[in-house]
PDB file of C-alpha atoms in Angstrom:
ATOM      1  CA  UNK A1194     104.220  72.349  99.366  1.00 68.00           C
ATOM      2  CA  UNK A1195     103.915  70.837  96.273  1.00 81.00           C
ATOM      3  CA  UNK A1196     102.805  73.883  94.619  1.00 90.00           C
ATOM      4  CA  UNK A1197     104.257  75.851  91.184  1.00 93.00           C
ATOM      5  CA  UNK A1198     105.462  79.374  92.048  1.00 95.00           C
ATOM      6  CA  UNK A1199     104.684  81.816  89.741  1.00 94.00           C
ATOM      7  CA  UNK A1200     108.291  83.469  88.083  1.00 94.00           C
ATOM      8  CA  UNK A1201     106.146  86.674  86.639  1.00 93.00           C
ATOM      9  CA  UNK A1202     102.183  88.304  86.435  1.00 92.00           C
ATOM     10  CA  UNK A1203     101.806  86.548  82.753  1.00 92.00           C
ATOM     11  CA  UNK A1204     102.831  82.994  84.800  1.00 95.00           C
ATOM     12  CA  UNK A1205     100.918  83.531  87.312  1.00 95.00           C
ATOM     13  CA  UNK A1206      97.793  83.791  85.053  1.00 94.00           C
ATOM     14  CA  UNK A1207      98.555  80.746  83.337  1.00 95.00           C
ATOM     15  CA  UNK A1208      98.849  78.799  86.494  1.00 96.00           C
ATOM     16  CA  UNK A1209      95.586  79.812  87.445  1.00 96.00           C
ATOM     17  CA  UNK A1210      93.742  78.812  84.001  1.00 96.00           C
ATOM     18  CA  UNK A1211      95.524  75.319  84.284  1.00 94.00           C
ATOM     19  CA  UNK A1212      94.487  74.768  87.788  1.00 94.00           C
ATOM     20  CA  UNK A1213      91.120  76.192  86.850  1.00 95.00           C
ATOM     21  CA  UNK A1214      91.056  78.799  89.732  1.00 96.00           C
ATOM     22  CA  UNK A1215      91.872  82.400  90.612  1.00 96.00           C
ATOM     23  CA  UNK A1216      94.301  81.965  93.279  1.00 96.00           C
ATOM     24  CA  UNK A1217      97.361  83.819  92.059  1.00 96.00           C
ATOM     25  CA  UNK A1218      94.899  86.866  90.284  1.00 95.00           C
ATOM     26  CA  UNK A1219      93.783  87.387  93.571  1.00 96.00           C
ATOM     27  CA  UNK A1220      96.720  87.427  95.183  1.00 96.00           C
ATOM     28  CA  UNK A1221      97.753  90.234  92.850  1.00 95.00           C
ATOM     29  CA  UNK A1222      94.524  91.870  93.035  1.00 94.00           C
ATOM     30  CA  UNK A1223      95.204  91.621  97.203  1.00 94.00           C
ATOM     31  CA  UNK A1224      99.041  93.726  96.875  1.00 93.00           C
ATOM     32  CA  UNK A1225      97.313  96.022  94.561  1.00 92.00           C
ATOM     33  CA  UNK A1226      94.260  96.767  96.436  1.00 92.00           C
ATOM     34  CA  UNK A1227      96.840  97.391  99.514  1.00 90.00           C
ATOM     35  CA  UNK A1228      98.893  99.473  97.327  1.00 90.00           C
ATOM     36  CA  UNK A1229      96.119 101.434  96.005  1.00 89.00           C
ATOM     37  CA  UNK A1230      94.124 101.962  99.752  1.00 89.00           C
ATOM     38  CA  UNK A1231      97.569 103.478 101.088  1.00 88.00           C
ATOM     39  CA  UNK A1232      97.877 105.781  98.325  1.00 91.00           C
ATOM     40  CA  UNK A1233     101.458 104.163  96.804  1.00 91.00           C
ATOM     41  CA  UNK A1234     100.905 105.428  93.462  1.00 93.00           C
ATOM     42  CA  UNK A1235      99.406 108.785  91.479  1.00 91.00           C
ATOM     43  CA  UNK A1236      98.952 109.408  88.211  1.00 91.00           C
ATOM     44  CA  UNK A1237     100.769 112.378  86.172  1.00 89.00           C
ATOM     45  CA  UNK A1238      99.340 115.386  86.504  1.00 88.00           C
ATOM     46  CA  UNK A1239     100.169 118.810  84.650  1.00 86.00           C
ATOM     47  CA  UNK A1240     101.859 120.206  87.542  1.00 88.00           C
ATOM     48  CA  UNK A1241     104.604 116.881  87.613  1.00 86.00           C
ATOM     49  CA  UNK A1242     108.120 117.393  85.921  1.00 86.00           C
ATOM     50  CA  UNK A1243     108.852 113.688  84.972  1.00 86.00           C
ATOM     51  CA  UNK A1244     112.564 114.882  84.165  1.00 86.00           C
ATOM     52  CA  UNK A1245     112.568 115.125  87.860  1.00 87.00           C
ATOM     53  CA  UNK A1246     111.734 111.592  88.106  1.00 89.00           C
ATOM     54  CA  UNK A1247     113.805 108.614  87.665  1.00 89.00           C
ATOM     55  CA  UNK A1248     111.681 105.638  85.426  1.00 92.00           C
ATOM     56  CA  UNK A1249     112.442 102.357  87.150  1.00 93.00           C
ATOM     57  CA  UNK A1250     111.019  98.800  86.651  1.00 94.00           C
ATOM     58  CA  UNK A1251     109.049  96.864  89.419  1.00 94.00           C
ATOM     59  CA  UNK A1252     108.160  93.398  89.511  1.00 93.00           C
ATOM     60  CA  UNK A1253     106.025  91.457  91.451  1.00 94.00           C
ATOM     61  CA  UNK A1254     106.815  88.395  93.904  1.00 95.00           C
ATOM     62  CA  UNK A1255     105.256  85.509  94.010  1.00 96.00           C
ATOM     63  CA  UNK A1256     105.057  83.074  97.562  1.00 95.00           C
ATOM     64  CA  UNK A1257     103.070  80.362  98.803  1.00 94.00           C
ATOM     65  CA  UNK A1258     102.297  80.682 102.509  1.00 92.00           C
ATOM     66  CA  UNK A1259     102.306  77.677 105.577  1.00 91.00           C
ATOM     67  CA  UNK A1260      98.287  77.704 104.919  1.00 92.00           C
ATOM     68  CA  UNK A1261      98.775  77.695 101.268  1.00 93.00           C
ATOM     69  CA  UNK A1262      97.504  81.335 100.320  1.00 92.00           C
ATOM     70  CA  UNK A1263      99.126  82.469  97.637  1.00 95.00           C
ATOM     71  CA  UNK A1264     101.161  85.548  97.860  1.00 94.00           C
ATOM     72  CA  UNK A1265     102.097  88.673  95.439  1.00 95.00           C
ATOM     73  CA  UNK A1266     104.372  91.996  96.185  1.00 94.00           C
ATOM     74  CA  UNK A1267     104.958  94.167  94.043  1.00 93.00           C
ATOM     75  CA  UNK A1268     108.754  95.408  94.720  1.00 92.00           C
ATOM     76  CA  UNK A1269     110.198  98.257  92.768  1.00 91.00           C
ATOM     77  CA  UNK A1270     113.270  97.710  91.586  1.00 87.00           C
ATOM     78  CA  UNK A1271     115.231 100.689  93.506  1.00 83.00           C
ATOM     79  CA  UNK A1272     118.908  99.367  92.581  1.00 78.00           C
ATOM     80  CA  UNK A1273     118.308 101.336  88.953  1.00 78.00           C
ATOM     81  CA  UNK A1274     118.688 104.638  91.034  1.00 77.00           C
ATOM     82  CA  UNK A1275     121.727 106.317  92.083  1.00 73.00           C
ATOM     83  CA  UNK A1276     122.709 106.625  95.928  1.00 70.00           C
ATOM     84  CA  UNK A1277     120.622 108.080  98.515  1.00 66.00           C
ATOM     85  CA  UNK A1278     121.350 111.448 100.040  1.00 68.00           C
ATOM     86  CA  UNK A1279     119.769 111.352 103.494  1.00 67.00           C
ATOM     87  CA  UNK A1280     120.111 107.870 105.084  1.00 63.00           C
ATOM     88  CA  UNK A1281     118.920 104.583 104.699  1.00 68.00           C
ATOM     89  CA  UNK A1282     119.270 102.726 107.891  1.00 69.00           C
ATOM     90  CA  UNK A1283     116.408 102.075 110.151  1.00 73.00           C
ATOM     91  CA  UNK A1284     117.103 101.277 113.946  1.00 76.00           C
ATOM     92  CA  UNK A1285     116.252  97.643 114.831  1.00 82.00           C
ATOM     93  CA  UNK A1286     115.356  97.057 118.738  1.00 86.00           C
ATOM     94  CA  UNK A1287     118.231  94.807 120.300  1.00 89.00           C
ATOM     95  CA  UNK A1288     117.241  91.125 121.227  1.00 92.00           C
ATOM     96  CA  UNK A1289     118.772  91.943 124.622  1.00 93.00           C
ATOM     97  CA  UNK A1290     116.559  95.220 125.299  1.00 90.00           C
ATOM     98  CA  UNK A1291     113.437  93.154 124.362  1.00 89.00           C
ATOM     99  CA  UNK A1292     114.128  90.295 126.708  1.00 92.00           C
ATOM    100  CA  UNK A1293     115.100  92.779 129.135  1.00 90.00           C
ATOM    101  CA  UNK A1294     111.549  94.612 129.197  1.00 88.00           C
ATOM    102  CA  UNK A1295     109.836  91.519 129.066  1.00 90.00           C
ATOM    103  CA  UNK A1296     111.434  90.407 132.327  1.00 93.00           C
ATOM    104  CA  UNK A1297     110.803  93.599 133.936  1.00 89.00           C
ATOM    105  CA  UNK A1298     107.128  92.915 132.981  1.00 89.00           C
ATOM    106  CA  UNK A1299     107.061  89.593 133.988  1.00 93.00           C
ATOM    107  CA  UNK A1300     108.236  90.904 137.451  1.00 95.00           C
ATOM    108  CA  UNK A1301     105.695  93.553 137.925  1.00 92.00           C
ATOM    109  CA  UNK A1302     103.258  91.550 136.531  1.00 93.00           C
ATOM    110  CA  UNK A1303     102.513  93.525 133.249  1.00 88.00           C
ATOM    111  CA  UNK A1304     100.516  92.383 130.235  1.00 83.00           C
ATOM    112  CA  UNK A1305     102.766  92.479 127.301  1.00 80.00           C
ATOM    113  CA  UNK A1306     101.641  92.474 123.925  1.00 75.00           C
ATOM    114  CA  UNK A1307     103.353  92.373 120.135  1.00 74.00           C
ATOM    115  CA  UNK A1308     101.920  93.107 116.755  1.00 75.00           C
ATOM    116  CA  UNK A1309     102.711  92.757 113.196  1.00 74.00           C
ATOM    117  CA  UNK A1310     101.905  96.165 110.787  1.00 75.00           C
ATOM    118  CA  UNK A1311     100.447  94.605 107.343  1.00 73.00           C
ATOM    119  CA  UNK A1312     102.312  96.391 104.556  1.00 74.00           C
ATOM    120  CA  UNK A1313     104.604  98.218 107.225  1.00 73.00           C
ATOM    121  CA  UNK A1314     106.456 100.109 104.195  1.00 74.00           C
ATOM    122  CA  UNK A1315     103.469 102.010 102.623  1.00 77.00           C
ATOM    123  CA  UNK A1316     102.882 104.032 105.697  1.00 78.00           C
ATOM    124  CA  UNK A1317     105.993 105.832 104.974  1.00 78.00           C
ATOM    125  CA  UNK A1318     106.597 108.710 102.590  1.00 81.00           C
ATOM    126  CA  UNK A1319     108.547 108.045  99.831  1.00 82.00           C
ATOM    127  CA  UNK A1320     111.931 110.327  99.649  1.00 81.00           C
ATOM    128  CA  UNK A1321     113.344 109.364  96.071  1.00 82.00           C
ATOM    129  CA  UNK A1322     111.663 110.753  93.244  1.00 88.00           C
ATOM    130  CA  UNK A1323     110.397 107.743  91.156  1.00 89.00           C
ATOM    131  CA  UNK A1324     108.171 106.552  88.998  1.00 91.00           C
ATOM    132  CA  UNK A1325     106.961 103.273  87.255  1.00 93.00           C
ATOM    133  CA  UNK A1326     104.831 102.630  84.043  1.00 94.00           C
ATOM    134  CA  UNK A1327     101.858 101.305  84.961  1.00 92.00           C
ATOM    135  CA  UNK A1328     101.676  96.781  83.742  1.00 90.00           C
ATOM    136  CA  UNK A1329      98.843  95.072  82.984  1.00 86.00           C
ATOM    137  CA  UNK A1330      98.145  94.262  86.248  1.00 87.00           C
ATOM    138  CA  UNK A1331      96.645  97.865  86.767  1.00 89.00           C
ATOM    139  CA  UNK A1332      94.025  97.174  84.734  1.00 85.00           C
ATOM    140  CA  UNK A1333      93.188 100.949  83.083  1.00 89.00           C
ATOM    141  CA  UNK A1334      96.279 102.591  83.980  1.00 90.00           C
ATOM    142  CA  UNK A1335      98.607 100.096  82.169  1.00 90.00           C
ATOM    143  CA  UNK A1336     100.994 101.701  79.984  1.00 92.00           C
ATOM    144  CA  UNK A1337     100.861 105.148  81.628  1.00 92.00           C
ATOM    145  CA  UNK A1338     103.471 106.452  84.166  1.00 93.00           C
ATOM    146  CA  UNK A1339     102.620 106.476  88.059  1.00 94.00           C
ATOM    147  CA  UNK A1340     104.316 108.734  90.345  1.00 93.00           C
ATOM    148  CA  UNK A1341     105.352 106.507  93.429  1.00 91.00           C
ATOM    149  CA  UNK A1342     104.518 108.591  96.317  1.00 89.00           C
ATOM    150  CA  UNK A1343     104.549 106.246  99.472  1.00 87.00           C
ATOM    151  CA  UNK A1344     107.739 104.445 100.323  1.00 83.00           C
ATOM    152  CA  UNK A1345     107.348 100.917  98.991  1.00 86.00           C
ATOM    153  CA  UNK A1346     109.450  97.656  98.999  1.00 84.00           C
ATOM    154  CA  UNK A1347     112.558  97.990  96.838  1.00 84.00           C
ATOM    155  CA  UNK A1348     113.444 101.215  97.261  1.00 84.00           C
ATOM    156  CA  UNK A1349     116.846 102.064  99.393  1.00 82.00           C
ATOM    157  CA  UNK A1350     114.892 104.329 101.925  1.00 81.00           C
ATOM    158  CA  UNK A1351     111.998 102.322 102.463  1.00 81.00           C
ATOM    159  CA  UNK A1352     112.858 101.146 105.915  1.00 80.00           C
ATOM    160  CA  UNK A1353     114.094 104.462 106.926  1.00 83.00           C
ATOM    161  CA  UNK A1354     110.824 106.383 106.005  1.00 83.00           C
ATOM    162  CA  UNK A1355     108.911 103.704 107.913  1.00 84.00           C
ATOM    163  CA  UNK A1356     110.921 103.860 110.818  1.00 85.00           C
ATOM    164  CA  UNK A1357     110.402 107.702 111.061  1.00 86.00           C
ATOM    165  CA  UNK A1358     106.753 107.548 110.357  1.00 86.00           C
ATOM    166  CA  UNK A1359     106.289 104.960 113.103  1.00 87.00           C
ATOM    167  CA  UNK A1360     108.439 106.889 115.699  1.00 89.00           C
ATOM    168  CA  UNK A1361     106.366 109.539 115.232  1.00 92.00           C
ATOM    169  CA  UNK A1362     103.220 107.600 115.595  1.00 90.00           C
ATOM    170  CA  UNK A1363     104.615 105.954 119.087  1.00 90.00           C
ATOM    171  CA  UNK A1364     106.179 109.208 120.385  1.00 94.00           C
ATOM    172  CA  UNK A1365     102.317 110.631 119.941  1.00 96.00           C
ATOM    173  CA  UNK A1366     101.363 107.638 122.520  1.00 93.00           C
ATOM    174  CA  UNK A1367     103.383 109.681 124.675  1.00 93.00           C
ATOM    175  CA  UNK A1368     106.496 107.016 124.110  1.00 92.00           C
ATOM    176  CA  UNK A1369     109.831 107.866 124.455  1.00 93.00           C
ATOM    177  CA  UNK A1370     113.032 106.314 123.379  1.00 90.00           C
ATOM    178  CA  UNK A1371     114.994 104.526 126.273  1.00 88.00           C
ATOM    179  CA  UNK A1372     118.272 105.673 127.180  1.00 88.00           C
ATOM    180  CA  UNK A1373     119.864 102.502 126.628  1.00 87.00           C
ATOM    181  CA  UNK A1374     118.157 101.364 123.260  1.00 89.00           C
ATOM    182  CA  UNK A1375     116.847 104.544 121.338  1.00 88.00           C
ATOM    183  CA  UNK A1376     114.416 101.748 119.162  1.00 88.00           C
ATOM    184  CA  UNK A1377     113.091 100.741 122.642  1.00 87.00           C
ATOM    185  CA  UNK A1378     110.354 103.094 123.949  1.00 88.00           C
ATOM    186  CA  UNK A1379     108.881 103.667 126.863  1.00 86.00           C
ATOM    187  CA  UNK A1380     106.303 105.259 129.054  1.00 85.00           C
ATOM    188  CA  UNK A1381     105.691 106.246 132.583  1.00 81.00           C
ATOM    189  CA  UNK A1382     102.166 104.986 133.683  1.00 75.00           C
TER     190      UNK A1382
END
């Protein structure tokens, strides 16, 4: 779009002060606000064993959107840790299975509807035991260590923890899991 993509937090900044706006701070002030209202991080408290944490680095990503919002995610870097025990895989619904139910609504004349979960990832519990030190871009906290305590983007489990959460959220609809796609639910009504 004709627009300079920030590489890094200190770029971003200096984009802003030579366009002589706040576009990219506030797109970092956005992700962390997100991060923060969700609960991602914690700081260290005396009852926390940091030997039982891994440190790892995070960085944040920078995108221009189709309306030309600008764009930050912070994405912890979870290649630095070793491999998972419990699995990473999260169940995608097949193409097939969704045009499948839409048909059947179509026939029984059904309203069908979609949505998109903001931030899907935070909603999940994080399973590895990480943590970051805190950048400049959290303001007070910079420099100390953060305990990452929701599943965020980067890490190997991520999609696995959201998956679960939201299973459990649909199967409390009263949703359950087709016999022919277990990531397509259903619901007798």
């Amino acid at each position: 779009f004709g627009i300079e993509v920030a590489n890094n937090v200190k770029h971003a900044l200096m984009l802003d002060r030579l366009n002589g706006d706040k576009l990219w701070q506030d797109s970092i002030d956005k992700e962390l606000d997100s991060l923060n209202s969700h609960k991602t991080f914690r700081e260290v408290t005396d009852e926390d064993d940091l030997s039982e944490c891994t440190k790892i680095p995070y960085h944040m990503v920078f995108d221009v959107k189709f309306d030309f919002r600008r764009k930050a995610r912070l994405v912890l870097q979870g290649n630095c840790i070793g491999p998972p025990k419990e699995d990473i895989c999260s169940g995608v619904v097949n193409m097939d299975s969704v045009r499948l139910a839409f048909t059947i609504a179509a026939m029984n004349n059904l309203n069908a509807c979609a949505a998109d979960i903001s931030t899907a990832f935070l909603y999940g519990k994080a399973r590895e035991k990480v943590c970051i030190m805190a950048g400049k871009e959290f303001g007070d906290l910079e420099g100390k260590p953060l305990i990452v305590d929701k599943s965020c983007y980067g890490l190997k489990t991520s999609a696995a923890a959201f998956h679960a959460h939201c299973s459990e959220k649909i199967r409390k609809m009263g949703f359950q899991p087709s016999r022919m796609d277990p990531d397509l639910y259903i619901r007798k009504a």
